[in-house]
Amino acid sequence: MSRSLRVGSIAAIAALAIASLSACSAGNTAETLEIKPDNASATIGTDLLMNNIVVVTGDESSGEHTGPANVTVNISNTGELPAELQSIAVGNASAALADDKGAPLTGIVIPAHGAVAIGGAGNPSARVASVTLSVGGFVPTTFTFKSGRSVQTEASVYPNKGLYKGFGPTASPVAVPTKAASPAAAGTATATGAATAPATGAATAPAAGATAPAGAATATGTASPAAGTH
């Protein structure tokens, strides 16, 4: 082997060794390996991580969606103090925050060394009343905290299907006037009962009064002895 070939081989081996050592020292994180998760994630400082950020629309499988949408995300806080999420914006539309019962919230607290899932049954929700989105695409989504810190990322847009079935916006519950009708029905029954009472009472009174003519007939019968006298 010529001297130039030996030098070239040694240089190639050295380069591979350096690359291997660098990869080992850097670790196996997705950031190091440049492996991006399927859904968006974002960080604020070293303590707040927003993971699996998805905007869920209706049941459309593709195409443009205009209407309500829900944000689903898992927020973890590794800091020593609680953090309060104050708002989420999808594009230029703000999301309304609510607790798991649907009551409005001014903020969602992520406890120190804890995590909060937003979206899905039993969790607080973030609902946008109306926004235009491309199903299967991405939309700028901004998270703002009470501390004044905020971050924007490109969130995935998925329909209310498959893994995200039940995470999409649902119609507002419509009040069923069953209970309202019951008092009215009860009132009608009372009125009917009231009408029955006078009718019954009225019928009884004449019946009792009819006894008097019977007594009068008896008085007429007292004339029988007079007839016997005859």
PDB file of C-alpha atoms in Angstrom:
ATOM      1  CA  MET A   1       0.000   0.000   0.000  1.00  0.00           C
ATOM      2  CA  SER A   2       1.381   3.376  -0.938  1.00  0.00           C
ATOM      3  CA  ARG A   3       2.116   6.007   1.694  1.00  0.00           C
ATOM      4  CA  SER A   4      -0.704   8.265   0.429  1.00  0.00           C
ATOM      5  CA  LEU A   5      -3.267   5.453   0.683  1.00  0.00           C
ATOM      6  CA  ARG A   6      -2.152   4.627   4.249  1.00  0.00           C
ATOM      7  CA  VAL A   7      -2.464   8.263   5.291  1.00  0.00           C
ATOM      8  CA  GLY A   8      -5.947   8.503   3.729  1.00  0.00           C
ATOM      9  CA  SER A   9      -7.147   5.340   5.511  1.00  0.00           C
ATOM     10  CA  ILE A  10      -5.890   6.532   8.886  1.00  0.00           C
ATOM     11  CA  ALA A  11      -7.607   9.894   8.432  1.00  0.00           C
ATOM     12  CA  ALA A  12     -10.944   8.223   7.559  1.00  0.00           C
ATOM     13  CA  ILE A  13     -10.780   5.919  10.590  1.00  0.00           C
ATOM     14  CA  ALA A  14      -9.945   8.847  12.846  1.00  0.00           C
ATOM     15  CA  ALA A  15     -12.901  10.841  11.523  1.00  0.00           C
ATOM     16  CA  LEU A  16     -15.297   7.932  12.168  1.00  0.00           C
ATOM     17  CA  ALA A  17     -13.966   7.494  15.694  1.00  0.00           C
ATOM     18  CA  ILE A  18     -14.393  11.196  16.489  1.00  0.00           C
ATOM     19  CA  ALA A  19     -17.949  11.157  15.127  1.00  0.00           C
ATOM     20  CA  SER A  20     -18.821   8.088  17.222  1.00  0.00           C
ATOM     21  CA  LEU A  21     -17.399   9.619  20.395  1.00  0.00           C
ATOM     22  CA  SER A  22     -19.244  12.875  19.788  1.00  0.00           C
ATOM     23  CA  ALA A  23     -22.558  11.067  19.344  1.00  0.00           C
ATOM     24  CA  CYS A  24     -22.049   9.090  22.557  1.00  0.00           C
ATOM     25  CA  SER A  25     -21.181  12.141  24.624  1.00  0.00           C
ATOM     26  CA  ALA A  26     -24.171  14.069  23.279  1.00  0.00           C
ATOM     27  CA  GLY A  27     -26.668  11.405  24.364  1.00  0.00           C
ATOM     28  CA  ASN A  28     -29.666   9.831  22.689  1.00  0.00           C
ATOM     29  CA  THR A  29     -32.149  12.683  22.917  1.00  0.00           C
ATOM     30  CA  ALA A  30     -34.446  13.448  19.972  1.00  0.00           C
ATOM     31  CA  GLU A  31     -32.817  16.872  19.741  1.00  0.00           C
ATOM     32  CA  THR A  32     -29.370  15.351  19.326  1.00  0.00           C
ATOM     33  CA  LEU A  33     -30.504  12.750  16.822  1.00  0.00           C
ATOM     34  CA  GLU A  34     -32.644  15.313  15.018  1.00  0.00           C
ATOM     35  CA  ILE A  35     -35.728  13.109  15.401  1.00  0.00           C
ATOM     36  CA  LYS A  36     -38.784  15.300  15.508  1.00  0.00           C
ATOM     37  CA  PRO A  37     -41.918  14.101  17.349  1.00  0.00           C
ATOM     38  CA  ASP A  38     -45.115  13.573  15.378  1.00  0.00           C
ATOM     39  CA  ASN A  39     -46.763  16.483  17.202  1.00  0.00           C
ATOM     40  CA  ALA A  40     -45.429  19.874  18.161  1.00  0.00           C
ATOM     41  CA  SER A  41     -43.705  20.626  21.446  1.00  0.00           C
ATOM     42  CA  ALA A  42     -42.282  23.811  22.920  1.00  0.00           C
ATOM     43  CA  THR A  43     -40.330  24.914  25.965  1.00  0.00           C
ATOM     44  CA  ILE A  44     -40.135  28.087  28.018  1.00  0.00           C
ATOM     45  CA  GLY A  45     -36.897  28.442  29.909  1.00  0.00           C
ATOM     46  CA  THR A  46     -35.741  25.256  31.566  1.00  0.00           C
ATOM     47  CA  ASP A  47     -38.860  24.526  33.595  1.00  0.00           C
ATOM     48  CA  LEU A  48     -41.909  24.557  31.310  1.00  0.00           C
ATOM     49  CA  LEU A  49     -42.489  21.975  28.583  1.00  0.00           C
ATOM     50  CA  MET A  50     -45.553  21.871  26.336  1.00  0.00           C
ATOM     51  CA  ASN A  51     -45.723  18.460  24.713  1.00  0.00           C
ATOM     52  CA  ASN A  52     -47.992  16.833  22.112  1.00  0.00           C
ATOM     53  CA  ILE A  53     -49.668  20.085  21.043  1.00  0.00           C
ATOM     54  CA  VAL A  54     -52.637  19.376  18.768  1.00  0.00           C
ATOM     55  CA  VAL A  55     -55.592  21.446  17.588  1.00  0.00           C
ATOM     56  CA  VAL A  56     -58.598  19.155  17.106  1.00  0.00           C
ATOM     57  CA  THR A  57     -61.383  20.105  14.692  1.00  0.00           C
ATOM     58  CA  GLY A  58     -64.676  18.383  13.858  1.00  0.00           C
ATOM     59  CA  ASP A  59     -65.082  15.094  12.029  1.00  0.00           C
ATOM     60  CA  GLU A  60     -63.634  16.208   8.676  1.00  0.00           C
ATOM     61  CA  SER A  61     -60.903  13.900   7.415  1.00  0.00           C
ATOM     62  CA  SER A  62     -59.247  16.579   5.303  1.00  0.00           C
ATOM     63  CA  GLY A  63     -59.749  19.970   3.722  1.00  0.00           C
ATOM     64  CA  GLU A  64     -60.532  23.312   5.275  1.00  0.00           C
ATOM     65  CA  HIS A  65     -62.340  23.612   8.576  1.00  0.00           C
ATOM     66  CA  THR A  66     -64.065  26.783   9.709  1.00  0.00           C
ATOM     67  CA  GLY A  67     -65.691  26.611  13.108  1.00  0.00           C
ATOM     68  CA  PRO A  68     -64.886  25.620  16.701  1.00  0.00           C
ATOM     69  CA  ALA A  69     -61.725  23.753  17.632  1.00  0.00           C
ATOM     70  CA  ASN A  70     -60.105  22.446  20.809  1.00  0.00           C
ATOM     71  CA  VAL A  71     -56.469  22.588  21.885  1.00  0.00           C
ATOM     72  CA  THR A  72     -54.974  19.526  23.531  1.00  0.00           C
ATOM     73  CA  VAL A  73     -51.558  19.675  25.207  1.00  0.00           C
ATOM     74  CA  ASN A  74     -49.657  18.273  28.166  1.00  0.00           C
ATOM     75  CA  ILE A  75     -47.787  20.933  30.162  1.00  0.00           C
ATOM     76  CA  SER A  76     -45.141  19.902  32.701  1.00  0.00           C
ATOM     77  CA  ASN A  77     -43.428  22.157  35.194  1.00  0.00           C
ATOM     78  CA  THR A  78     -40.058  21.100  36.605  1.00  0.00           C
ATOM     79  CA  GLY A  79     -39.576  24.381  38.464  1.00  0.00           C
ATOM     80  CA  GLU A  80     -39.792  25.051  42.189  1.00  0.00           C
ATOM     81  CA  LEU A  81     -42.805  27.362  41.824  1.00  0.00           C
ATOM     82  CA  PRO A  82     -46.241  26.822  40.258  1.00  0.00           C
ATOM     83  CA  ALA A  83     -46.866  28.361  36.833  1.00  0.00           C
ATOM     84  CA  GLU A  84     -50.200  29.710  35.603  1.00  0.00           C
ATOM     85  CA  LEU A  85     -51.228  29.436  31.972  1.00  0.00           C
ATOM     86  CA  GLN A  86     -53.319  32.502  31.163  1.00  0.00           C
ATOM     87  CA  SER A  87     -54.124  32.153  27.487  1.00  0.00           C
ATOM     88  CA  ILE A  88     -53.827  30.053  24.360  1.00  0.00           C
ATOM     89  CA  ALA A  89     -54.203  31.532  20.887  1.00  0.00           C
ATOM     90  CA  VAL A  90     -54.754  29.487  17.733  1.00  0.00           C
ATOM     91  CA  GLY A  91     -53.732  31.726  14.867  1.00  0.00           C
ATOM     92  CA  ASN A  92     -55.429  35.029  15.755  1.00  0.00           C
ATOM     93  CA  ALA A  93     -58.258  33.368  17.712  1.00  0.00           C
ATOM     94  CA  SER A  94     -58.158  33.145  21.501  1.00  0.00           C
ATOM     95  CA  ALA A  95     -59.227  29.986  23.293  1.00  0.00           C
ATOM     96  CA  ALA A  96     -61.631  30.066  26.226  1.00  0.00           C
ATOM     97  CA  LEU A  97     -60.298  28.123  29.211  1.00  0.00           C
ATOM     98  CA  ALA A  98     -62.674  25.999  31.310  1.00  0.00           C
ATOM     99  CA  ASP A  99     -62.439  23.380  34.033  1.00  0.00           C
ATOM    100  CA  ASP A 100     -63.471  19.743  33.628  1.00  0.00           C
ATOM    101  CA  LYS A 101     -67.107  20.689  34.393  1.00  0.00           C
ATOM    102  CA  GLY A 102     -67.160  23.460  31.771  1.00  0.00           C
ATOM    103  CA  ALA A 103     -66.968  26.387  34.199  1.00  0.00           C
ATOM    104  CA  PRO A 104     -64.904  29.326  32.832  1.00  0.00           C
ATOM    105  CA  LEU A 105     -61.346  29.765  34.112  1.00  0.00           C
ATOM    106  CA  THR A 106     -59.083  32.809  34.043  1.00  0.00           C
ATOM    107  CA  GLY A 107     -56.025  30.561  34.171  1.00  0.00           C
ATOM    108  CA  ILE A 108     -54.830  26.983  34.586  1.00  0.00           C
ATOM    109  CA  VAL A 109     -52.207  26.338  37.286  1.00  0.00           C
ATOM    110  CA  ILE A 110     -49.432  23.840  36.642  1.00  0.00           C
ATOM    111  CA  PRO A 111     -48.032  22.873  40.060  1.00  0.00           C
ATOM    112  CA  ALA A 112     -44.320  22.786  40.794  1.00  0.00           C
ATOM    113  CA  HIS A 113     -42.839  19.438  39.750  1.00  0.00           C
ATOM    114  CA  GLY A 114     -46.229  18.533  38.280  1.00  0.00           C
ATOM    115  CA  ALA A 115     -48.089  18.356  34.991  1.00  0.00           C
ATOM    116  CA  VAL A 116     -51.537  19.199  33.641  1.00  0.00           C
ATOM    117  CA  ALA A 117     -53.245  17.724  30.596  1.00  0.00           C
ATOM    118  CA  ILE A 118     -55.557  20.059  28.704  1.00  0.00           C
ATOM    119  CA  GLY A 119     -58.234  18.473  26.533  1.00  0.00           C
ATOM    120  CA  GLY A 120     -60.128  15.200  26.779  1.00  0.00           C
ATOM    121  CA  ALA A 121     -62.605  13.865  29.311  1.00  0.00           C
ATOM    122  CA  GLY A 122     -61.964  14.819  32.927  1.00  0.00           C
ATOM    123  CA  ASN A 123     -59.428  17.538  32.039  1.00  0.00           C
ATOM    124  CA  PRO A 124     -59.622  21.311  31.694  1.00  0.00           C
ATOM    125  CA  SER A 125     -60.312  22.491  28.150  1.00  0.00           C
ATOM    126  CA  ALA A 126     -59.224  25.228  25.753  1.00  0.00           C
ATOM    127  CA  ARG A 127     -61.873  25.899  23.097  1.00  0.00           C
ATOM    128  CA  VAL A 128     -61.728  28.313  20.178  1.00  0.00           C
ATOM    129  CA  ALA A 129     -65.198  29.494  19.132  1.00  0.00           C
ATOM    130  CA  SER A 130     -64.335  29.814  15.443  1.00  0.00           C
ATOM    131  CA  VAL A 131     -61.153  29.514  13.409  1.00  0.00           C
ATOM    132  CA  THR A 132     -60.229  28.515   9.862  1.00  0.00           C
ATOM    133  CA  LEU A 133     -57.778  25.610   9.721  1.00  0.00           C
ATOM    134  CA  SER A 134     -56.368  23.148   7.234  1.00  0.00           C
ATOM    135  CA  VAL A 135     -57.064  19.642   8.550  1.00  0.00           C
ATOM    136  CA  GLY A 136     -53.848  17.642   8.451  1.00  0.00           C
ATOM    137  CA  GLY A 137     -51.768  20.820   8.382  1.00  0.00           C
ATOM    138  CA  PHE A 138     -50.307  23.131  11.013  1.00  0.00           C
ATOM    139  CA  VAL A 139     -51.374  26.338  12.723  1.00  0.00           C
ATOM    140  CA  PRO A 140     -49.390  28.852  14.829  1.00  0.00           C
ATOM    141  CA  THR A 141     -50.350  28.345  18.468  1.00  0.00           C
ATOM    142  CA  THR A 142     -49.227  30.654  21.279  1.00  0.00           C
ATOM    143  CA  PHE A 143     -49.091  29.895  25.017  1.00  0.00           C
ATOM    144  CA  THR A 144     -48.855  32.801  27.448  1.00  0.00           C
ATOM    145  CA  PHE A 145     -48.223  32.499  31.182  1.00  0.00           C
ATOM    146  CA  LYS A 146     -48.954  34.855  34.064  1.00  0.00           C
ATOM    147  CA  SER A 147     -45.246  35.477  34.516  1.00  0.00           C
ATOM    148  CA  GLY A 148     -45.299  37.220  31.135  1.00  0.00           C
ATOM    149  CA  ARG A 149     -43.457  34.426  29.388  1.00  0.00           C
ATOM    150  CA  SER A 150     -44.888  33.087  26.148  1.00  0.00           C
ATOM    151  CA  VAL A 151     -43.968  30.752  23.315  1.00  0.00           C
ATOM    152  CA  GLN A 152     -45.328  30.092  19.830  1.00  0.00           C
ATOM    153  CA  THR A 153     -45.142  26.821  17.913  1.00  0.00           C
ATOM    154  CA  GLU A 154     -46.699  25.202  14.855  1.00  0.00           C
ATOM    155  CA  ALA A 155     -49.352  22.853  16.246  1.00  0.00           C
ATOM    156  CA  SER A 156     -50.672  19.886  14.293  1.00  0.00           C
ATOM    157  CA  VAL A 157     -54.311  20.001  13.164  1.00  0.00           C
ATOM    158  CA  TYR A 158     -56.198  16.713  13.432  1.00  0.00           C
ATOM    159  CA  PRO A 159     -59.877  15.781  13.071  1.00  0.00           C
ATOM    160  CA  ASN A 160     -62.010  14.374  15.861  1.00  0.00           C
ATOM    161  CA  LYS A 161     -61.164  10.806  14.850  1.00  0.00           C
ATOM    162  CA  GLY A 162     -58.825   7.942  15.702  1.00  0.00           C
ATOM    163  CA  LEU A 163     -56.511   8.786  18.594  1.00  0.00           C
ATOM    164  CA  TYR A 164     -58.228  12.150  18.995  1.00  0.00           C
ATOM    165  CA  LYS A 165     -61.808  10.912  18.995  1.00  0.00           C
ATOM    166  CA  GLY A 166     -63.588  12.734  21.811  1.00  0.00           C
ATOM    167  CA  PHE A 167     -61.027  15.560  21.923  1.00  0.00           C
ATOM    168  CA  GLY A 168     -62.823  17.705  19.353  1.00  0.00           C
ATOM    169  CA  PRO A 169     -65.373  20.439  19.986  1.00  0.00           C
ATOM    170  CA  THR A 170     -68.837  19.282  20.962  1.00  0.00           C
ATOM    171  CA  ALA A 171     -72.130  21.081  20.652  1.00  0.00           C
ATOM    172  CA  SER A 172     -73.228  23.064  23.685  1.00  0.00           C
ATOM    173  CA  PRO A 173     -75.733  21.068  25.747  1.00  0.00           C
ATOM    174  CA  VAL A 174     -79.354  22.033  25.081  1.00  0.00           C
ATOM    175  CA  ALA A 175     -81.540  22.333  28.149  1.00  0.00           C
ATOM    176  CA  VAL A 176     -84.454  19.894  28.051  1.00  0.00           C
ATOM    177  CA  PRO A 177     -87.588  21.542  29.500  1.00  0.00           C
ATOM    178  CA  THR A 178     -88.769  18.336  31.179  1.00  0.00           C
ATOM    179  CA  LYS A 179     -88.633  19.726  34.706  1.00  0.00           C
ATOM    180  CA  ALA A 180     -90.232  22.978  33.630  1.00  0.00           C
ATOM    181  CA  ALA A 181     -93.165  21.054  32.210  1.00  0.00           C
ATOM    182  CA  SER A 182     -93.655  19.051  35.399  1.00  0.00           C
ATOM    183  CA  PRO A 183     -94.827  21.987  37.579  1.00  0.00           C
ATOM    184  CA  ALA A 184     -97.244  22.968  34.841  1.00  0.00           C
ATOM    185  CA  ALA A 185     -98.548  19.432  34.712  1.00  0.00           C
ATOM    186  CA  ALA A 186     -98.829  19.408  38.484  1.00  0.00           C
ATOM    187  CA  GLY A 187    -100.698  22.705  38.350  1.00  0.00           C
ATOM    188  CA  THR A 188    -103.076  21.251  35.800  1.00  0.00           C
ATOM    189  CA  ALA A 189    -103.695  18.261  38.033  1.00  0.00           C
ATOM    190  CA  THR A 190    -104.397  20.576  40.972  1.00  0.00           C
ATOM    191  CA  ALA A 191    -106.813  22.594  38.955  1.00  0.00           C
ATOM    192  CA  THR A 192    -108.568  19.430  37.916  1.00  0.00           C
ATOM    193  CA  GLY A 193    -108.696  18.298  41.509  1.00  0.00           C
ATOM    194  CA  ALA A 194    -110.097  21.666  42.541  1.00  0.00           C
ATOM    195  CA  ALA A 195    -112.776  21.358  39.946  1.00  0.00           C
ATOM    196  CA  THR A 196    -113.629  17.874  41.166  1.00  0.00           C
ATOM    197  CA  ALA A 197    -114.055  18.943  44.786  1.00  0.00           C
ATOM    198  CA  PRO A 198    -116.756  21.541  44.150  1.00  0.00           C
ATOM    199  CA  ALA A 199    -118.498  19.137  41.798  1.00  0.00           C
ATOM    200  CA  THR A 200    -118.514  16.421  44.427  1.00  0.00           C
ATOM    201  CA  GLY A 201    -119.532  18.788  47.200  1.00  0.00           C
ATOM    202  CA  ALA A 202    -122.280  20.258  45.106  1.00  0.00           C
ATOM    203  CA  ALA A 203    -123.633  16.829  44.348  1.00  0.00           C
ATOM    204  CA  THR A 204    -123.551  15.826  48.020  1.00  0.00           C
ATOM    205  CA  ALA A 205    -125.414  18.879  49.235  1.00  0.00           C
ATOM    206  CA  PRO A 206    -128.488  18.257  47.132  1.00  0.00           C
ATOM    207  CA  ALA A 207    -128.400  14.605  48.149  1.00  0.00           C
ATOM    208  CA  ALA A 208    -128.417  15.593  51.785  1.00  0.00           C
ATOM    209  CA  GLY A 209    -131.161  18.092  51.086  1.00  0.00           C
ATOM    210  CA  ALA A 210    -133.212  15.418  49.422  1.00  0.00           C
ATOM    211  CA  THR A 211    -133.654  13.797  52.846  1.00  0.00           C
ATOM    212  CA  ALA A 212    -135.985  16.595  53.884  1.00  0.00           C
ATOM    213  CA  PRO A 213    -138.639  15.693  51.342  1.00  0.00           C
ATOM    214  CA  ALA A 214    -138.411  12.135  52.601  1.00  0.00           C
ATOM    215  CA  GLY A 215    -139.123  13.459  56.111  1.00  0.00           C
ATOM    216  CA  ALA A 216    -142.062  15.367  54.720  1.00  0.00           C
ATOM    217  CA  ALA A 217    -143.414  12.149  53.351  1.00  0.00           C
ATOM    218  CA  THR A 218    -143.238  10.711  56.867  1.00  0.00           C
ATOM    219  CA  ALA A 219    -145.154  13.650  58.228  1.00  0.00           C
ATOM    220  CA  THR A 220    -147.821  12.925  55.671  1.00  0.00           C
ATOM    221  CA  GLY A 221    -147.782   9.378  56.931  1.00  0.00           C
ATOM    222  CA  THR A 222    -148.766  10.645  60.368  1.00  0.00           C
ATOM    223  CA  ALA A 223    -152.164  11.227  58.884  1.00  0.00           C
ATOM    224  CA  SER A 224    -152.646   7.445  58.852  1.00  0.00           C
ATOM    225  CA  PRO A 225    -153.922   7.328  62.440  1.00  0.00           C
ATOM    226  CA  ALA A 226    -156.473   9.899  61.424  1.00  0.00           C
ATOM    227  CA  ALA A 227    -157.469   7.559  58.672  1.00  0.00           C
ATOM    228  CA  GLY A 228    -157.662   4.755  61.255  1.00  0.00           C
ATOM    229  CA  THR A 229    -159.953   6.965  63.381  1.00  0.00           C
ATOM    230  CA  HIS A 230    -162.189   7.179  60.477  1.00  0.00           C
TER     231      HIS A 230
END
